[in-house]
Amino acid sequence: MTAALSAGTGPDVIQMSPDYYGLYTDYYEDLNPYVEKEGVDLKSVISEGMVDPYYRPDGKLEAMPLLENVFVLAYNKDMFDQFGVDYPTADWTWDDLAEAAKKFVGGEGADATYGMVNHWIDAGLSVICKGGKAYSDDLKSCEVNSQEVKDGLNLFGDLVQSKAMPDDTAAKGLPKEQLFVSGHAAMYTLGGFETKLIADEIGENFEWEAVTMPRVPGGKNNLMYATGYAVLKTSQNKDAAWTFVKDAAYANEDMAKETSNIGLTSCKIIAESYYKDLKYGPVSNSIYLDGMKDAKLNIWGGAFSAAGDVYTQIWQSVTIDGKTAGEAMNEYYPALEKAFNEANGN
């Protein structure tokens, strides 16, 4: 993609996300003139808050939104009943989750039971679950090497060490969704993009439910993944490209209904009716709408992917190698800060 953009050979329309934080904005057409020509008030036709991240600080509208997704905490009610553990509630903190998860530890090998699956979202959640931040709001300073982030990493490290979460070897033996679907893990961090899949696989095998993600006092408790479309400046078909991104964002209700199968559509009228009323198994999409309110945009997206790669090394040092968060930070944080500053031009 980067090579195509640099060479001017990119497509008319390209998928992107606001978590690129302006990294490729120089290649994108400003869509404000198209919106003005349409004479449309975007906030009246696009789901609340979804278009705002696509504006750059200078006012440029670099793309249009398509969908967003956050996570909820799904749990196997039958396992909770079997192990005598109280069901999760919306008031749970991550400490409550960790305490409960350890009560499900049992068995060996293929018969092992766990409190929680290990999901690819966990590394990102470790940054925020104890109130930490990856960087300042103005993106100028890296804040990963904080006690709050270390506490989050240690919480997940302890879950693995106590076998409340499967270690790397066990996780490779049985994929995360199968751990939950087969009744080997009591809790699952369920994304809006996979609810239908999980519900179909569970079927009538056991009773289950979902609640909002554990509370983070004073901080964000969820991670948001957003997807949109930009029109490239080099496009030879800009009017047709605009028609497509407009339809994807708000103008085609049939298209928005299809989008609703994998996330919150940016088409406001469909989001507030059709999407909200969808239900897969016991999980209503309305719970994802609630989750949007306290969600942070994907931390290590686009512009900060290189820094995110280093954070993955920190995460693996804690959850696979058994190091403390302090030890892992001492080893890798200088490289992470360097990658962060290079992305920012600091």
mmCIF file of C-alpha atoms in Angstrom, residues 77-86 100 102-107 113-114 183 186:
data_model
loop_
_atom_site.group_PDB
_atom_site.id
_atom_site.type_symbol
_atom_site.label_atom_id
_atom_site.label_comp_id
_atom_site.label_asym_id
_atom_site.label_seq_id
_atom_site.Cartn_x
_atom_site.Cartn_y
_atom_site.Cartn_z
ATOM 1 C CA LYS A 77 -23.629 -19.432 32.711
ATOM 2 C CA ASP A 78 -23.484 -23.225 32.985
ATOM 3 C CA MET A 79 -19.794 -23.099 33.955
ATOM 4 C CA PHE A 80 -20.425 -20.342 36.479
ATOM 5 C CA ASP A 81 -23.182 -22.459 38.025
ATOM 6 C CA GLN A 82 -21.025 -25.598 37.986
ATOM 7 C CA PHE A 83 -18.090 -23.889 39.740
ATOM 8 C CA GLY A 84 -20.289 -21.897 42.109
ATOM 9 C CA VAL A 85 -19.133 -18.476 40.913
ATOM 10 C CA ASP A 86 -21.393 -15.421 40.824
ATOM 11 C CA ALA A 100 -13.298 -14.984 39.563
ATOM 12 C CA LYS A 102 -8.915 -18.278 39.044
ATOM 13 C CA LYS A 103 -11.857 -20.262 40.438
ATOM 14 C CA PHE A 104 -12.282 -22.116 37.145
ATOM 15 C CA VAL A 105 -8.776 -23.593 37.009
ATOM 16 C CA GLY A 106 -8.847 -27.365 36.748
ATOM 17 C CA GLY A 107 -7.992 -30.428 34.697
ATOM 18 C CA THR A 113 -10.651 -25.530 32.196
ATOM 19 C CA TYR A 114 -9.881 -21.812 32.328
ATOM 20 C CA GLY A 183 -17.002 -25.145 27.458
ATOM 21 C CA ALA A 186 -15.835 -19.478 31.282
#
